[in-house]
Coordinates of C-alpha atoms and ligand atoms in Angstrom, one line a residue:
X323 CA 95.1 -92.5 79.0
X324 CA 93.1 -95.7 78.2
X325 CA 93.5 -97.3 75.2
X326 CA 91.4 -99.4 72.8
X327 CA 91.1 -101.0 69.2
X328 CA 87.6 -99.7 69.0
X329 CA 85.8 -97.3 70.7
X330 CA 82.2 -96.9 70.3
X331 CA 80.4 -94.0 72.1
X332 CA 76.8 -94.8 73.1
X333 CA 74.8 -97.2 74.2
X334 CA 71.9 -97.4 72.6
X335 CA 70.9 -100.1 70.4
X336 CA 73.2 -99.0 67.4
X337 CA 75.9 -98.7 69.7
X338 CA 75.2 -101.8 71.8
X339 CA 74.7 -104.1 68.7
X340 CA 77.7 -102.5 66.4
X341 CA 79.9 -104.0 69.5
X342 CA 78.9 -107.4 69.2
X343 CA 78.9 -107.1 65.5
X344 CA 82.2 -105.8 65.5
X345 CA 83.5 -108.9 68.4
X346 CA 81.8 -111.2 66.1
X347 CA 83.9 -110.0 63.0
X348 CA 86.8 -109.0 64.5
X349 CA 87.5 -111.0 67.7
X350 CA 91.2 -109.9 68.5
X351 CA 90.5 -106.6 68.8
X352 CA 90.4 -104.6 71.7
X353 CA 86.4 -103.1 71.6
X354 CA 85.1 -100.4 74.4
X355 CA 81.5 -99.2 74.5
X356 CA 81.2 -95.6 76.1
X357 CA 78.2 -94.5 77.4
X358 CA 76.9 -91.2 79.6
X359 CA 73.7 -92.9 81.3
X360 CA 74.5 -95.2 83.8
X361 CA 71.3 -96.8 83.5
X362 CA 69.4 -97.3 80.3
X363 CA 66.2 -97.7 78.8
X364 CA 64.6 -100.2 76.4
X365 CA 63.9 -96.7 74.4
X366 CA 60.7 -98.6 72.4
X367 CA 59.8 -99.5 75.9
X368 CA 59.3 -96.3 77.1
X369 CA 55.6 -95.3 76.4
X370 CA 54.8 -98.9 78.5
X371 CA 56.8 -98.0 81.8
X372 CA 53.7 -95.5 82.7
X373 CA 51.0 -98.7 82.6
X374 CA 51.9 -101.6 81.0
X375 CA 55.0 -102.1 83.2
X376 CA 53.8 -102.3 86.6
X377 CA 57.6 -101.6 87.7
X378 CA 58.6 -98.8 85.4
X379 CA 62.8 -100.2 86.3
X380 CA 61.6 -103.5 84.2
X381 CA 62.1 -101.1 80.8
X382 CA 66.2 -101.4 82.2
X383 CA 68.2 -102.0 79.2
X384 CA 71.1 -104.7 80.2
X385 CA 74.8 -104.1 79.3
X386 CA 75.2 -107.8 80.0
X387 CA 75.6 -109.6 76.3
X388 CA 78.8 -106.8 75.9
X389 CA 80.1 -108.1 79.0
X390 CA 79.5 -111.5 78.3
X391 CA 80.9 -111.0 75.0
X392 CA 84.4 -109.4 76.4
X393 CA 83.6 -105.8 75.7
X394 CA 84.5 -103.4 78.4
X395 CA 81.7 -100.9 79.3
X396 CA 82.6 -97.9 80.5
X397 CA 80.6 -95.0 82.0
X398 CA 81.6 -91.3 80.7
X399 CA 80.8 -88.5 78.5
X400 CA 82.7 -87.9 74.9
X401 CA 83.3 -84.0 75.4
X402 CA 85.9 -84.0 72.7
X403 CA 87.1 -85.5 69.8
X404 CA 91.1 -84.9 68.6
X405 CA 90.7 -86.4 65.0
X406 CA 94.5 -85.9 64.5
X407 CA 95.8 -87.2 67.5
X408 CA 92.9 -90.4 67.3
X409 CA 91.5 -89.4 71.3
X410 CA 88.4 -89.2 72.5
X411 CA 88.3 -86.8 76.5
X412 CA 85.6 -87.6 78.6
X413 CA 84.3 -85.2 81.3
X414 CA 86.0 -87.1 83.6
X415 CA 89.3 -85.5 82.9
X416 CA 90.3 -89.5 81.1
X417 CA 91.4 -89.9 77.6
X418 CA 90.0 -92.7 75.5
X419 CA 93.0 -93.4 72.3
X420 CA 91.0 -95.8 69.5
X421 CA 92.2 -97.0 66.2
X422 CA 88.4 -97.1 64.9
X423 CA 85.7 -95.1 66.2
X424 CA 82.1 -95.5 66.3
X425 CA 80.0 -92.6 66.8
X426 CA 76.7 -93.8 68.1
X427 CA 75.1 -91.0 69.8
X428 CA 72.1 -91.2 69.1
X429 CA 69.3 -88.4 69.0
X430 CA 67.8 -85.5 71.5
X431 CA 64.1 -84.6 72.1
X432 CA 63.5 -81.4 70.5
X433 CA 62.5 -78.6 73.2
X434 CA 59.9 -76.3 71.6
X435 CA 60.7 -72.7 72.4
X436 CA 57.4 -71.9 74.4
X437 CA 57.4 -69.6 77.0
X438 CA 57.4 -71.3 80.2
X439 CA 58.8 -74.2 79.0
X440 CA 61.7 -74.9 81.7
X441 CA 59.0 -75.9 84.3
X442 CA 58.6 -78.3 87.2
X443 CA 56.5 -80.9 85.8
X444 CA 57.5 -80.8 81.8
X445 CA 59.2 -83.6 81.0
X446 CA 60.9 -84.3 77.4
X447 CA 61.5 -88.2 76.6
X448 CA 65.5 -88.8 77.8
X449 CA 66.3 -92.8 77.4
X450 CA 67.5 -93.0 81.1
X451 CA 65.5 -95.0 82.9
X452 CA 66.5 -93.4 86.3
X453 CA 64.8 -89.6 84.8
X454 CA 62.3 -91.6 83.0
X455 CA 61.3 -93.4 86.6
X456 CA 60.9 -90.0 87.8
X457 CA 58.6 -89.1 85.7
X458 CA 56.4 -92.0 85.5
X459 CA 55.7 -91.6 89.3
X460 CA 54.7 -88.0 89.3
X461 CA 52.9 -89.0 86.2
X462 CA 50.9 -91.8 88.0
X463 CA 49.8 -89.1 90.9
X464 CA 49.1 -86.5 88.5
X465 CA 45.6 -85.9 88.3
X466 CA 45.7 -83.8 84.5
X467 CA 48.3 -84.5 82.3
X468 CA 49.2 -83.0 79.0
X469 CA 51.0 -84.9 76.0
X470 CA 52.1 -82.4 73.3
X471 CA 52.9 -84.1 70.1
X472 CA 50.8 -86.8 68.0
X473 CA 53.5 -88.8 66.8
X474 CA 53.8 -92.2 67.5
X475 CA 55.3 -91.7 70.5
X476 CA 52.4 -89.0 71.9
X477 CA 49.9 -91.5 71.1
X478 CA 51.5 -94.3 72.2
X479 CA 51.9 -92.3 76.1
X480 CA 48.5 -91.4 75.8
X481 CA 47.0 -94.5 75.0
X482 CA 49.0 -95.6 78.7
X483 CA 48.1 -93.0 80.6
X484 CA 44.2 -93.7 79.8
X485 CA 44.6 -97.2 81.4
X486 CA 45.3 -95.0 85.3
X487 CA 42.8 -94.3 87.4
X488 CA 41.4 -90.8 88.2
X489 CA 43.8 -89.5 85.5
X490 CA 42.4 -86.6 82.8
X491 CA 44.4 -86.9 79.7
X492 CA 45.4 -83.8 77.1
X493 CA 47.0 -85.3 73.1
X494 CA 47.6 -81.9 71.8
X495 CA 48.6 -81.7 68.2
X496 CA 49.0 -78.7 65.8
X497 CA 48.2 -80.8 62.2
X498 CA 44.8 -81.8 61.7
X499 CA 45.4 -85.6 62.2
X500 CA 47.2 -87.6 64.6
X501 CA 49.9 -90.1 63.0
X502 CA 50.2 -87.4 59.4
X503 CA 53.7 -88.3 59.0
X504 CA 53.3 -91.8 58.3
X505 CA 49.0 -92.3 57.8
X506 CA 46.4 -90.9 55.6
X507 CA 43.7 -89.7 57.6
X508 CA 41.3 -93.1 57.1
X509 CA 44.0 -94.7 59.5
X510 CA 44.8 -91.7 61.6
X511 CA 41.1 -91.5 62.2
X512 CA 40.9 -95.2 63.5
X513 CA 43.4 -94.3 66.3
X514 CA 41.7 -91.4 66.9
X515 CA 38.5 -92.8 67.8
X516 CA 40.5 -95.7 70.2
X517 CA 41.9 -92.9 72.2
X518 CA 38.6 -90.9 72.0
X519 CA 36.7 -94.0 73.3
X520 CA 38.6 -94.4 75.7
X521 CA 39.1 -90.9 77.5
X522 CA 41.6 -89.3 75.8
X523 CA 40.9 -85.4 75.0
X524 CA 42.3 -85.4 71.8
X525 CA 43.2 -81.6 70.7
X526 CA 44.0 -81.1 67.2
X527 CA 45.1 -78.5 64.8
X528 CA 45.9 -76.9 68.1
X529 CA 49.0 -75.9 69.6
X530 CA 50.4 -74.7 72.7
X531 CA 51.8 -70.8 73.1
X532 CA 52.6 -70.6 76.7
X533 CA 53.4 -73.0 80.1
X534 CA 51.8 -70.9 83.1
X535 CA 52.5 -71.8 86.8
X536 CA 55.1 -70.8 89.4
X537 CA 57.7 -72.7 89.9
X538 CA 55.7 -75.8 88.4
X539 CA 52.9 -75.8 85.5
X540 CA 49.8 -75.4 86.7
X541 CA 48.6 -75.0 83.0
X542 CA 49.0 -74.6 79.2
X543 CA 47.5 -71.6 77.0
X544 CA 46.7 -72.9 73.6
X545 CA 46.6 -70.9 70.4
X546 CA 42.6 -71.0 70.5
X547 CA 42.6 -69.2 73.4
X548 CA 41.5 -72.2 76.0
X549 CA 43.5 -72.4 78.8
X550 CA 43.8 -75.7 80.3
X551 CA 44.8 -76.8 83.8
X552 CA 47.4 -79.4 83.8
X553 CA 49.6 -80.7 86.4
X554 CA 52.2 -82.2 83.9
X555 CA 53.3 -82.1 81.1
X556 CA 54.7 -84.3 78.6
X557 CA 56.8 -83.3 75.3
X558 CA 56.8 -85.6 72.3
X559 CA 57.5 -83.5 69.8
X560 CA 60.2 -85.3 68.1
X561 CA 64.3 -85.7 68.1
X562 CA 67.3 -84.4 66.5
X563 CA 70.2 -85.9 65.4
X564 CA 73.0 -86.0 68.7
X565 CA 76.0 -84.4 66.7
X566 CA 77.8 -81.6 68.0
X567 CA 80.5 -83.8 69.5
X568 CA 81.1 -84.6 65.8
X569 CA 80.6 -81.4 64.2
X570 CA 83.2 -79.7 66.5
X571 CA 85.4 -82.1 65.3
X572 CA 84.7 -81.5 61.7
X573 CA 82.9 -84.2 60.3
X574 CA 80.4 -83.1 58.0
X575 CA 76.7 -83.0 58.1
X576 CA 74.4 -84.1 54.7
X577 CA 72.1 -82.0 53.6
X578 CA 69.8 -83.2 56.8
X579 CA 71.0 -82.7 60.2
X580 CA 72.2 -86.1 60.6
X581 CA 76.1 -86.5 60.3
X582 CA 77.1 -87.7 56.3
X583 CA 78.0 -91.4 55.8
X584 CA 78.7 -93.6 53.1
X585 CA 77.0 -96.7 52.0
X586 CA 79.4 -98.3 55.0
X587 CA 78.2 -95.8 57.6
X588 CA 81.8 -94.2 57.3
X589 CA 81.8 -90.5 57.9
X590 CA 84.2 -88.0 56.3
X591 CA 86.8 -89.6 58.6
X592 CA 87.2 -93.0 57.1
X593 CA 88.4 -93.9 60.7
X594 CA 84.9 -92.9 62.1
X595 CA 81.8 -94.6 61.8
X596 CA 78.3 -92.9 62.5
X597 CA 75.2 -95.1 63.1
X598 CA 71.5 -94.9 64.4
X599 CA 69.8 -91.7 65.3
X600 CA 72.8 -89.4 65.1
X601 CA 73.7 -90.7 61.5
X602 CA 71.8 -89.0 58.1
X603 CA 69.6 -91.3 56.5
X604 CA 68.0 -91.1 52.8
X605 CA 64.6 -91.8 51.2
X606 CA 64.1 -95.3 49.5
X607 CA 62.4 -93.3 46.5
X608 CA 64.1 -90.2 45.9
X609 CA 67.6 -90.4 48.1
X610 CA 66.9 -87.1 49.6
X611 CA 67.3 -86.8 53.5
X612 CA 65.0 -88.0 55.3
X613 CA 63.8 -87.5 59.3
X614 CA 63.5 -90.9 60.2
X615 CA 64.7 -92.0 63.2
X616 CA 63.8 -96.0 64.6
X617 CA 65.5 -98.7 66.4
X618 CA 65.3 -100.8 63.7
X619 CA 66.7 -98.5 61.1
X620 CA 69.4 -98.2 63.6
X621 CA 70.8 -102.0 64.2
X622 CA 70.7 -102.6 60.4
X623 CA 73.3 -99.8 60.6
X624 CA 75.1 -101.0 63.5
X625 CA 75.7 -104.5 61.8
X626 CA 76.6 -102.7 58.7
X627 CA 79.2 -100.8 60.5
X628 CA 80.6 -103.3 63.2
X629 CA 81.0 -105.7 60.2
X630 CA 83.3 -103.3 58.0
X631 CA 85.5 -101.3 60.7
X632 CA 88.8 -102.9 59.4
X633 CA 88.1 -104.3 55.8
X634 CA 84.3 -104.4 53.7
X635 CA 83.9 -107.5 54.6
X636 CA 79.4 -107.2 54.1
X637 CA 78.8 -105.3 50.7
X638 CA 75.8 -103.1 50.7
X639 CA 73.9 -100.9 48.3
X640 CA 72.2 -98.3 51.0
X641 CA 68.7 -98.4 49.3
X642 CA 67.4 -95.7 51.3
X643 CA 65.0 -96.1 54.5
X644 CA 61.4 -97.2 53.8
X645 CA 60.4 -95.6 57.5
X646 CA 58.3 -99.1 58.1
X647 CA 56.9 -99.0 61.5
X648 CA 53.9 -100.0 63.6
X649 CA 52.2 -98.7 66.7
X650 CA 49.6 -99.9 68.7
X651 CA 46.4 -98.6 70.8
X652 CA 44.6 -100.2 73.0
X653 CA 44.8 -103.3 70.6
X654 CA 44.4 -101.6 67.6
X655 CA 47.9 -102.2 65.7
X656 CA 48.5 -99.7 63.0
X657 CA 51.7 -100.6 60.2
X658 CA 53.4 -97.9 57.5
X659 CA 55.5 -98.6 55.3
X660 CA 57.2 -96.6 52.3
X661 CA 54.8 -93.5 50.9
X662 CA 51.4 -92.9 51.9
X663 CA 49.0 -91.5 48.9
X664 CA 49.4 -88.0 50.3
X665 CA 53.1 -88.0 50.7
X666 CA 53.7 -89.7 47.3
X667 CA 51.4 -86.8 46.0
X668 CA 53.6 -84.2 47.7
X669 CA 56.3 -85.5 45.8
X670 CA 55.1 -85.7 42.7
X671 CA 54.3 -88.9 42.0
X672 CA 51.6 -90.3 39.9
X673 CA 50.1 -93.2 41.8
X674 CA 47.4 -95.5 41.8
X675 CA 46.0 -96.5 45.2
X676 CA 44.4 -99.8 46.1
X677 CA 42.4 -100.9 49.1
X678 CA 40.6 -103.9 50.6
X679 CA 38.7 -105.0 53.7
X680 CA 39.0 -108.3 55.1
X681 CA 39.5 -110.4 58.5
X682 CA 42.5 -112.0 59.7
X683 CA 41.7 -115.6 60.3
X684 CA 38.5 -117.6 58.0
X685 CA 36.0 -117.9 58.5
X686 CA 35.4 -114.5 59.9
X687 CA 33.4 -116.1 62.7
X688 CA 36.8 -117.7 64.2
X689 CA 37.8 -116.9 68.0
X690 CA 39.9 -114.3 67.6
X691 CA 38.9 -113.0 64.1
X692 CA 40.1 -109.1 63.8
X693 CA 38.8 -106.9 61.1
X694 CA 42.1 -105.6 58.8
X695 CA 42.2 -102.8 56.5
X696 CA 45.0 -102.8 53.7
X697 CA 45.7 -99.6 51.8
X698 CA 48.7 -99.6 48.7
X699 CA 50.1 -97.4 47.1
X700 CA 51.3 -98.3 43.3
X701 CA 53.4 -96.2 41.1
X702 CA 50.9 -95.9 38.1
X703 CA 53.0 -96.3 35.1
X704 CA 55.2 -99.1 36.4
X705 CA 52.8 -100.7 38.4
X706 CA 55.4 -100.9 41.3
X707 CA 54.3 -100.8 44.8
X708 CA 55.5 -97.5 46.5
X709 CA 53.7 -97.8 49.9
X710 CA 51.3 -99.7 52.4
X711 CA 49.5 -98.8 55.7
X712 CA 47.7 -101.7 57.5
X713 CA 45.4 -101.6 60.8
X714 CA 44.1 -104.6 62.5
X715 CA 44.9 -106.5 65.3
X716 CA 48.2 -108.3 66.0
X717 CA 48.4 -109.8 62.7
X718 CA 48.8 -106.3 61.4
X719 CA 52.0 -106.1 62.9
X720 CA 53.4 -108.9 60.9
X721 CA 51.8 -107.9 57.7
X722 CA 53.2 -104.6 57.1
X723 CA 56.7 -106.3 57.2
X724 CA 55.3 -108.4 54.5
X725 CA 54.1 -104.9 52.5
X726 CA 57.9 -103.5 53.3
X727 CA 59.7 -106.3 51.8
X728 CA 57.5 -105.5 48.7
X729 CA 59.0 -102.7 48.7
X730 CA 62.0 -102.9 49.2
X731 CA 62.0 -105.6 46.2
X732 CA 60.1 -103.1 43.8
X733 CA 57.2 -106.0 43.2
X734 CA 54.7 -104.9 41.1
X735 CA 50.7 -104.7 41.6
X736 CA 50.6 -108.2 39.5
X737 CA 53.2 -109.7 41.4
X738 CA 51.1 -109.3 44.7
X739 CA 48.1 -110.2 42.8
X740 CA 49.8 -114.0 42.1
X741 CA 51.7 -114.1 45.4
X742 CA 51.7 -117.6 46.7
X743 CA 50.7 -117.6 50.5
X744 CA 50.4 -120.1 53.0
X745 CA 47.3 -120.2 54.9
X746 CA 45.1 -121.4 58.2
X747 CA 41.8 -120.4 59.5
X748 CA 43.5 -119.6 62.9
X749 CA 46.4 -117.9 61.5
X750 CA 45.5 -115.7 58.3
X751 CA 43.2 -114.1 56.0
X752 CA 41.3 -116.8 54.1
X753 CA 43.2 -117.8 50.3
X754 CA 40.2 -116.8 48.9
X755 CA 40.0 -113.1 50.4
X756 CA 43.5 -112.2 51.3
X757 CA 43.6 -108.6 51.7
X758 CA 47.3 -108.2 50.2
X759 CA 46.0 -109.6 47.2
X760 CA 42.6 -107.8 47.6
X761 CA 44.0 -104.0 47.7
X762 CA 46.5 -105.0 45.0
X763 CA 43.7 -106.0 42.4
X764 CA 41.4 -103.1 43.5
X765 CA 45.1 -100.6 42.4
X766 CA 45.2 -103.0 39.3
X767 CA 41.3 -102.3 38.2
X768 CA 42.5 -98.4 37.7
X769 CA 45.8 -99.2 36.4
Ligands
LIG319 C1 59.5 -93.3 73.5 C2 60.1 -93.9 72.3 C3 59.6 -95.0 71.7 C4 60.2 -95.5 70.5 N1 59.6 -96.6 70.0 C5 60.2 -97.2 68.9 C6 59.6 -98.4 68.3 O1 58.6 -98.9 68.8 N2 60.3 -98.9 67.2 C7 61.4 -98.3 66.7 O2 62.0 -98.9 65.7 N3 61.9 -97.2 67.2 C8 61.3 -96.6 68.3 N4 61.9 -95.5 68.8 C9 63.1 -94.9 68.2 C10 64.3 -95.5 68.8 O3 64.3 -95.5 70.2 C11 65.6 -94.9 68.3 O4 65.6 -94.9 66.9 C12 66.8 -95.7 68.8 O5 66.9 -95.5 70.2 C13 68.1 -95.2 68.1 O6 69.2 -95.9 68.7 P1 70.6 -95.2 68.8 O7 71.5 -96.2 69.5 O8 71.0 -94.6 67.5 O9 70.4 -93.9 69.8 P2 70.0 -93.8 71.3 O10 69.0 -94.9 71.7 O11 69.5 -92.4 71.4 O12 71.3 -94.0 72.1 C14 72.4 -93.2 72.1 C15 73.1 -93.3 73.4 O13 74.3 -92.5 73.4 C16 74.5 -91.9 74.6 N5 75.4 -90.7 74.3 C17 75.1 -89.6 73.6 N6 76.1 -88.7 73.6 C18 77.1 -89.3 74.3 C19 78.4 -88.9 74.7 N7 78.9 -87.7 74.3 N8 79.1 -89.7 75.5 C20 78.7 -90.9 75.9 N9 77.4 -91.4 75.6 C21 76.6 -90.6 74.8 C22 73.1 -91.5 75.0 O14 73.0 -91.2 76.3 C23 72.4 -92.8 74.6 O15 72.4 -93.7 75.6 C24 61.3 -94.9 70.0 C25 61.9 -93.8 70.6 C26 61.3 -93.3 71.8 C27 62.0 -92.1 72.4

């Protein structure tokens, strides 16, 4: 039986940065980081190992700060979970006994139930960079390939897989717009027309019924009847919490599918910490459950967590998850943040929406200069800002965190309007046409 102070399964980047949270807080202590793949993947780097990357094994994700840091790394699978007794079995046969435990398991692609499905040549997005290197080069010597799912991560594969040579390229999506969860259709469109330009054959408010082939697709039959020939396929059709190891062991689940924690990430077993993809998470505006799943999201968890395993040391209100996030095509960066205007209407809210048009650097005739569009969303009554989406160039990227910590702060529509900014015709928007600003006044016009 091994034996530690505390054990944190997974190694992802909730599990990789609760550790050296939790060696930074607690240095005494005795901390192990479990994990089932031997060799990981930067997971956000994934969509750039088919292009970008010209060696897919660059995306490695490095075990070597833990190391550094004193924190044993040890290669198993949790099977089990003896809350009682305080031991973790791995499939090994060894028994892991913690005083804290950290359940960091992170999420699984979902695997639609379409006939045909377990194929040669369908490939769902695992983080292990050994499968994932697999993939990439039957993918590169493909000659059709199929991406099902127009979710970040669809679009982002896609907008890859246009850069290789020779290779005809399927985004199949079954709403009407790529990007719905997060962009009203203005911005979906945008990335639409990128991939559109450049190749893609975008398929929308289409979806796949059957795989056909042999042994190994040789097609897909959509719901419109088209058949199309593919010689791989590629499933990004979204994740689900990892949590059966901790649902056998009775922790409970919230309302969600993510395990239940408190505003310390502490499950139902106060000796059992759940962070990252595997752990629930609620909405910033109405606290119910929400889907969202990002790295981001994750480490804020992970320092949360590796920072109050013995004592609350870092006192937290859990505000909820603002689901801020960018993507980029082709250089055209795309930023949400908070509600968009349909998702605040789904909810009920009453809203007041503001946009402007503008360039990022001034005068607009700089090198450089990118056209940036700025959409936000206000509550009406209160005039609080509820939601922001941003395209552009790189600059985009940068502004939406501006939009989220808005947010996140409640600042109101006037607030924005009087921000004080710092400026420079190479760096930003000119003082005088700041788009921020711009889309706030335009909300504050119909307030
Ligand atoms: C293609 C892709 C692109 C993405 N891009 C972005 C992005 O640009 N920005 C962003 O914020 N987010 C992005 N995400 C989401 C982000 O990757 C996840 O939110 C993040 O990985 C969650 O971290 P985690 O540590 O909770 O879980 P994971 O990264 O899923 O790690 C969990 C780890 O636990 C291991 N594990 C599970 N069960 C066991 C067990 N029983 N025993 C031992 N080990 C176990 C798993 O093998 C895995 O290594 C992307 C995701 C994907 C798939």
């Amino acid at each position: 039986m091994l034996k530690t102070d505390v054990l944190v399964i997974g190694g992802g980047p909730a599990g990789i940065v609760c550790a050296l949270t939790a060696k930074r807080y607690y240095a005494d202590k005795k901390i192990m980081v479990m994990k089932n793949v031997e060799n990981s993947c930067v997971p956000c780097g994934i969509p750039y190992m088919f292009h970008s990357l010209k060696n897919p094994r660059d995306n490695f994700l490095s075990t070597e700060p833990l190391e550094k840091s004193g924190i044993e790394v040890y290669i198993d699978e949790a099977i089990s979970l003896d809350r009682k007794a305080k031991v973790v079995s791995a499939r090994s046969g060894q028994e892991i006994c913690y005083e804290k435990l950290v359940l960091a398991l992170g999420s699984l692609p979902i695997i639609p139930q379409i006939p045909g499905i377990d194929k040669e040549g369908i490939f769902p997005i695992y983080k292990d960079l050994d499968y994932m290197t697999k993939c990439v080069e039957e993918v590169r010597n493909a000659k059709r390939v199929l991406v099902v799912g127009g979710g970040f991560i669809g679009v982002e594969i896609a907008d890859e897989l246009s850069k290789i040579d020779g290779l005809t390229v399927y985004l199949l999506e079954m709403l009407p717009h790529l990007l719905a969860n997060s962009f009203d259709s203005e911005f979906a469109e945008l990335v639409e027309k990128k991939l559109s330009d450049n190749g893609v054959k975008l398929l929308l408010n289409t979806k796949a019924v059957e795989f056909i082939g042999d042994k190994s697709v040789k097609g897909v039959k959509l719901d419109n009847g088209q058949v199309l020939e593919v010689d791989k396929v590629i499933l990004a059709v979204g994740a689900t919490p990892n949590t059966k190891l901790a649902t056998d062991a009775g922790l409970d689940l919230g309302r969600g599918k993510g395990l239940w924690v408190d505003e310390y990430m502490r499950t139902s077993d106060p000796d059992i910490f759940a962070i990252g993809d595997c752990a629930g998470k609620r909405d910033f505006f109405t606290r119910k459950d929400a889907a969202v799943m990002l790295a981001s999201i994750a480490t804020a968890e992970a320092r949360i967590a590796g920072a109050n395993l013995y004592r609350l040391r870092v006192v937290r209100e859990n505000k909820g998850t603002i689901a801020a996030y960018s993507t980029y095509v082709d250089g055209l960066v795309l930023g949400s943040a908070g509600l968009t205007e349909l998702s605040a209407q789904r909810e009920g809210f009453e809203i007041v929406v503001g946009n402007a048009v503008g360039v990022d650097k001034h005068p607009g005739t700089m090198p450089g200069a990118t056209r940036v569009m700025v959409k936000l969303v206000f509550s009406k009554e209160s005039g609080v800002i509820m939601g922001g989406q941003v395209a552009g160039g790189m600059s985009a990227g940068e502004i939406i965190n501006i939009i989220g910590l808005a947010i996140q702060q409640r600042v109101s529509a006037v607030e924005l309007d009087t921000m004080q900014v710092a400026t420079h015709p190479y760096l930003t928007s000119a003082p005088t046409a700041y788009p921020i600003i711009m889309a706030a006044q335009d909300a504050m016009s119909k307030m």
